[in-house]
Amino acid sequence: MIVEQRTYDFFPGTLPKFFQLYEQTGARDLQQRILGNLLGYYVTELGPLNQTVHLWAYASLDDRAARRAALMQEEVWRDFLAQVTPLFQRQDSKILLPRGFSPAVELRG
């Protein structure tokens, strides 16, 4: 199993607009259905502000690639990205490998 940590830095004041679009366009439901294994979705309170951090679990890098490719095939997702990309200042993605003592995550489909 791998975990992807995706971090987005937003321009100040744009997070409410992002979350409004994420909900209203159906992008949230679509993303969760296709990627399938959301471990957490957070906003920062201290430290770097105007930031979201989300964690997604995958069986492997190939599983991640297939799921993300499937997401990009969806018109709803592409339209959503076109609306929210101008809100981003920076985007970062890290692949995390769990240690043996890390709590187990049960992956769905």
XYZ file of N, CA, C and O in Angstrom, residues 4-102:
396
model
N -0.760 8.777 -0.864
C -0.388 10.022 -1.530
C -0.860 11.181 -0.673
O -2.029 11.244 -0.284
N 0.063 12.081 -0.388
C -0.269 13.317 0.326
C -0.273 14.436 -0.695
O 0.750 14.739 -1.304
N -1.437 15.028 -0.903
C -1.567 16.136 -1.849
C -1.790 17.414 -1.059
O -2.697 17.489 -0.223
N -0.957 18.414 -1.317
C -1.031 19.689 -0.614
C -1.216 20.794 -1.646
O -0.481 20.849 -2.639
N -2.198 21.633 -1.410
C -2.474 22.760 -2.294
C -2.419 24.045 -1.487
O -3.067 24.151 -0.443
N -1.660 25.013 -1.965
C -1.631 26.352 -1.399
C -2.524 27.225 -2.263
O -2.366 27.264 -3.492
N -3.453 27.917 -1.622
C -4.428 28.755 -2.317
C -4.105 30.227 -2.117
O -3.511 30.613 -1.106
N -4.529 31.045 -3.060
C -4.454 32.481 -2.858
C -5.353 32.842 -1.682
O -6.428 32.232 -1.514
N -4.941 33.797 -0.840
C -5.756 34.174 0.321
C -7.190 34.514 -0.088
O -7.426 35.171 -1.104
N -8.115 34.000 0.689
C -9.532 34.284 0.480
C -10.237 33.389 -0.519
O -11.439 33.537 -0.732
N -9.532 32.454 -1.137
C -10.151 31.639 -2.187
C -10.615 30.259 -1.718
O -11.311 29.569 -2.473
N -10.260 29.847 -0.504
C -10.683 28.524 -0.032
C -12.204 28.362 0.010
O -12.709 27.307 -0.404
N -12.968 29.352 0.485
C -14.430 29.171 0.452
C -14.960 28.914 -0.961
O -15.837 28.063 -1.153
N -14.431 29.612 -1.950
C -14.853 29.404 -3.342
C -14.497 27.991 -3.797
O -15.296 27.315 -4.455
N -13.287 27.521 -3.458
C -12.868 26.175 -3.818
C -13.842 25.139 -3.259
O -14.330 24.274 -3.990
N -14.128 25.207 -1.968
C -14.995 24.207 -1.355
C -16.433 24.296 -1.863
O -17.110 23.285 -1.996
N -16.888 25.500 -2.189
C -18.211 25.657 -2.785
C -18.271 24.922 -4.129
O -19.203 24.147 -4.389
N -17.268 25.118 -4.963
C -17.225 24.443 -6.266
C -17.035 22.935 -6.107
O -17.633 22.150 -6.847
N -16.210 22.532 -5.146
C -15.948 21.108 -4.898
C -17.243 20.377 -4.578
O -17.475 19.272 -5.053
N -18.113 20.995 -3.809
C -19.399 20.392 -3.441
C -20.438 20.535 -4.558
O -21.066 19.550 -4.946
N -20.617 21.738 -5.067
C -21.724 22.026 -5.976
C -21.583 21.390 -7.351
O -22.576 21.093 -7.996
N -20.356 21.180 -7.804
C -20.158 20.612 -9.140
C -20.246 19.088 -9.156
O -20.271 18.486 -10.220
N -20.239 18.477 -7.974
C -20.215 17.020 -7.891
C -18.807 16.454 -7.911
O -18.608 15.236 -7.912
N -17.801 17.338 -7.921
C -16.406 16.891 -7.982
C -16.014 16.081 -6.755
O -15.288 15.086 -6.877
N -16.483 16.473 -5.588
C -16.121 15.737 -4.366
C -16.617 14.304 -4.432
O -15.855 13.358 -4.195
N -17.883 14.123 -4.740
C -18.444 12.769 -4.816
C -17.746 11.941 -5.891
O -17.447 10.767 -5.687
N -17.484 12.556 -7.033
C -16.805 11.859 -8.128
C -15.401 11.429 -7.717
O -15.009 10.276 -7.913
N -14.656 12.352 -7.135
C -13.292 12.048 -6.716
C -13.267 10.919 -5.691
O -12.485 9.982 -5.802
N -14.153 10.984 -4.725
C -14.171 9.947 -3.695
C -14.608 8.603 -4.267
O -14.106 7.562 -3.861
N -15.516 8.622 -5.228
C -15.963 7.370 -5.839
C -14.846 6.721 -6.647
O -14.615 5.521 -6.561
N -14.121 7.507 -7.426
C -13.099 6.944 -8.310
C -11.795 6.648 -7.565
O -11.215 5.577 -7.734
N -11.334 7.572 -6.741
C -10.085 7.320 -6.023
C -10.293 6.345 -4.877
O -9.405 5.563 -4.566
N -11.444 6.420 -4.225
C -11.907 5.367 -3.346
C -11.397 5.271 -1.935
O -12.067 4.709 -1.103
N -10.231 5.767 -1.636
C -9.662 5.516 -0.313
C -9.143 6.797 0.331
O -7.951 6.945 0.592
N -10.066 7.711 0.606
C -9.709 8.956 1.263
C -9.412 8.671 2.735
O -10.255 8.140 3.455
N -8.206 9.018 3.168
C -7.833 8.841 4.574
C -8.104 10.096 5.388
O -8.311 10.016 6.590
N -8.074 11.246 4.740
C -8.348 12.499 5.440
C -8.221 13.682 4.509
O -7.442 13.655 3.549
N -8.996 14.720 4.788
C -8.977 15.958 4.001
C -8.976 17.099 5.009
O -9.899 17.208 5.817
N -7.948 17.918 4.994
C -7.719 18.894 6.057
C -7.451 20.282 5.492
O -6.997 20.420 4.364
N -7.709 21.292 6.313
C -7.249 22.649 6.039
C -6.323 23.040 7.188
O -6.491 22.573 8.314
N -5.347 23.877 6.871
C -4.395 24.271 7.894
C -4.980 25.350 8.789
O -5.720 26.225 8.333
N -4.627 25.269 10.060
C -5.055 26.255 11.059
C -3.852 27.060 11.536
O -3.965 28.240 11.816
N -2.716 26.407 11.662
C -1.462 27.052 12.061
C -0.403 26.682 11.034
O -0.530 25.687 10.321
N 0.666 27.448 10.995
C 1.706 27.206 9.999
C 1.298 27.842 8.686
O 0.656 28.891 8.669
N 1.647 27.220 7.562
C 1.238 27.790 6.277
C -0.290 27.815 6.170
O -0.938 26.786 6.330
N -0.843 28.987 5.970
C -2.300 29.132 5.897
C -2.771 29.019 4.454
O -1.976 28.943 3.524
N -4.094 29.003 4.286
C -4.703 28.911 2.949
C -4.248 27.637 2.239
O -3.928 27.650 1.053
N -4.264 26.539 2.975
C -3.732 25.289 2.457
C -4.687 24.136 2.757
O -5.311 24.104 3.803
N -4.798 23.225 1.795
C -5.477 21.957 2.052
C -4.450 20.843 1.952
O -3.492 20.933 1.183
N -4.658 19.814 2.745
C -3.818 18.615 2.709
C -4.768 17.436 2.699
O -5.663 17.347 3.546
N -4.624 16.552 1.719
C -5.451 15.356 1.722
C -4.605 14.139 1.456
O -3.573 14.191 0.792
N -5.050 13.030 2.042
C -4.331 11.767 1.992
C -5.211 10.723 1.334
O -6.366 10.535 1.730
N -4.653 10.039 0.322
C -5.366 9.003 -0.418
C -4.535 7.728 -0.391
O -3.329 7.767 -0.671
N -5.152 6.608 -0.084
C -4.455 5.326 -0.069
C -4.705 4.589 -1.380
O -5.795 4.650 -1.948
N -3.661 3.896 -1.845
C -3.729 3.099 -3.064
C -3.020 1.775 -2.825
O -2.094 1.690 -2.016
N -3.410 0.765 -3.559
C -2.760 -0.535 -3.454
C -1.316 -0.472 -3.957
O -0.448 -1.174 -3.436
N -1.058 0.380 -4.957
C 0.269 0.471 -5.577
C 0.336 1.744 -6.422
O -0.680 2.429 -6.617
N 1.507 2.024 -6.966
C 1.643 3.157 -7.883
C 0.817 2.935 -9.145
O 0.244 3.882 -9.698
N 0.727 1.677 -9.599
C -0.097 1.378 -10.776
C -1.576 1.625 -10.485
O -2.302 2.144 -11.341
N -2.023 1.257 -9.294
C -3.409 1.512 -8.884
C -3.678 3.011 -8.871
O -4.689 3.484 -9.390
N -2.744 3.774 -8.312
C -2.883 5.233 -8.280
C -2.989 5.789 -9.696
O -3.871 6.588 -10.005
N -2.086 5.371 -10.568
C -2.082 5.875 -11.946
C -3.396 5.551 -12.655
O -3.962 6.409 -13.349
N -3.902 4.350 -12.478
C -5.151 3.948 -13.136
C -6.335 4.751 -12.602
O -7.187 5.212 -13.378
N -6.402 4.936 -11.304
C -7.515 5.693 -10.711
C -7.471 7.163 -11.099
O -8.479 7.761 -11.428
N -6.276 7.744 -11.091
C -6.170 9.162 -11.459
C -6.469 9.345 -12.945
O -7.088 10.326 -13.341
N -6.060 8.399 -13.785
C -6.382 8.477 -15.218
C -7.891 8.389 -15.426
O -8.460 9.119 -16.250
N -8.552 7.514 -14.674
C -10.012 7.389 -14.775
C -10.690 8.682 -14.350
O -11.669 9.122 -14.971
N -10.184 9.315 -13.315
C -10.747 10.587 -12.851
C -10.620 11.654 -13.933
O -11.566 12.407 -14.197
N -9.476 11.694 -14.588
C -9.257 12.709 -15.628
C -10.119 12.482 -16.867
O -10.285 13.392 -17.674
N -10.690 11.310 -17.036
C -11.583 11.033 -18.161
C -12.969 11.639 -17.953
O -13.747 11.734 -18.899
N -13.260 12.036 -16.738
C -14.593 12.536 -16.395
C -14.719 14.027 -16.693
O -13.933 14.841 -16.200
N -15.725 14.377 -17.479
C -15.943 15.779 -17.842
C -16.204 16.653 -16.621
O -15.730 17.790 -16.544
N -16.951 16.123 -15.670
C -17.226 16.879 -14.434
C -15.914 17.282 -13.769
O -15.744 18.416 -13.323
N -14.958 16.359 -13.706
C -13.681 16.639 -13.058
C -12.870 17.663 -13.860
O -12.301 18.602 -13.297
N -12.826 17.507 -15.170
C -12.072 18.449 -16.008
C -12.674 19.855 -15.920
O -11.931 20.845 -15.843
N -13.995 19.950 -15.910
C -14.645 21.262 -15.776
C -14.340 21.879 -14.412
O -14.084 23.088 -14.302
N -14.374 21.056 -13.376
C -14.044 21.521 -12.027
C -12.611 22.060 -11.992
O -12.363 23.157 -11.471
N -11.669 21.302 -12.540
C -10.272 21.750 -12.540
C -10.102 23.079 -13.262
O -9.335 23.939 -12.822
N -10.800 23.252 -14.358
C -10.708 24.510 -15.097
C -11.160 25.695 -14.238
O -10.612 26.797 -14.362
N -12.122 25.459 -13.357
C -12.625 26.534 -12.496
C -11.723 26.798 -11.294
O -11.623 27.942 -10.838
N -11.085 25.757 -10.756
C -10.339 25.938 -9.503
C -8.834 26.123 -9.680
O -8.184 26.672 -8.791
N -8.285 25.706 -10.797
C -6.838 25.845 -10.982
C -6.350 27.282 -10.797
O -5.300 27.489 -10.185
N -7.080 28.305 -11.240
C -6.618 29.675 -10.998
C -6.563 30.064 -9.510
O -5.943 31.072 -9.169
N -7.190 29.272 -8.645
C -7.174 29.561 -7.211
C -5.899 29.057 -6.535
O -5.607 29.439 -5.407
N -5.150 28.176 -7.206
C -3.960 27.561 -6.623
C -2.736 28.450 -6.788
O -2.477 28.960 -7.877
N -1.950 28.560 -5.742
C -0.619 29.164 -5.834
C 0.431 28.101 -6.097
O 1.382 28.330 -6.822
N 0.232 26.943 -5.464
C 1.229 25.875 -5.524
C 0.548 24.545 -5.255
O -0.448 24.481 -4.545
N 1.115 23.497 -5.802
C 0.587 22.143 -5.609
C 1.768 21.212 -5.362
O 2.812 21.323 -6.014
N 1.601 20.285 -4.417
C 2.659 19.346 -4.081
C 2.047 17.970 -3.868
O 0.973 17.848 -3.280
N 2.711 16.952 -4.361
C 2.252 15.583 -4.176
C 3.420 14.746 -3.689
O 4.507 14.796 -4.285
N 3.195 13.984 -2.615
C 4.225 13.101 -2.069
C 3.658 11.698 -1.973
O 2.485 11.513 -1.641
N 4.494 10.716 -2.237
C 4.116 9.327 -2.030
C 4.753 8.879 -0.717
O 5.971 8.999 -0.531
N 3.919 8.385 0.182
C 4.361 7.958 1.510
C 4.249 6.441 1.608
O 3.252 5.859 1.172
N 5.253 5.818 2.170
C 5.249 4.375 2.376
C 5.065 4.090 3.860
O 5.869 4.545 4.677
N 4.022 3.351 4.224
C 3.785 3.088 5.648
C 4.834 2.130 6.218
O 5.320 1.239 5.526
N 5.174 2.334 7.450
C 6.058 1.431 8.176
C 5.226 0.284 8.730
O 4.007 0.381 8.853
N 5.870 -0.784 9.098
C 5.177 -1.970 9.579
C 4.293 -1.733 10.781
O 3.283 -2.407 10.961
N 4.629 -0.763 11.614
C 3.838 -0.491 12.815
C 2.729 0.537 12.575
O 1.951 0.835 13.467
N 2.637 1.047 11.351
C 1.583 2.004 11.014
C 0.233 1.286 11.024
O 0.137 0.137 10.603
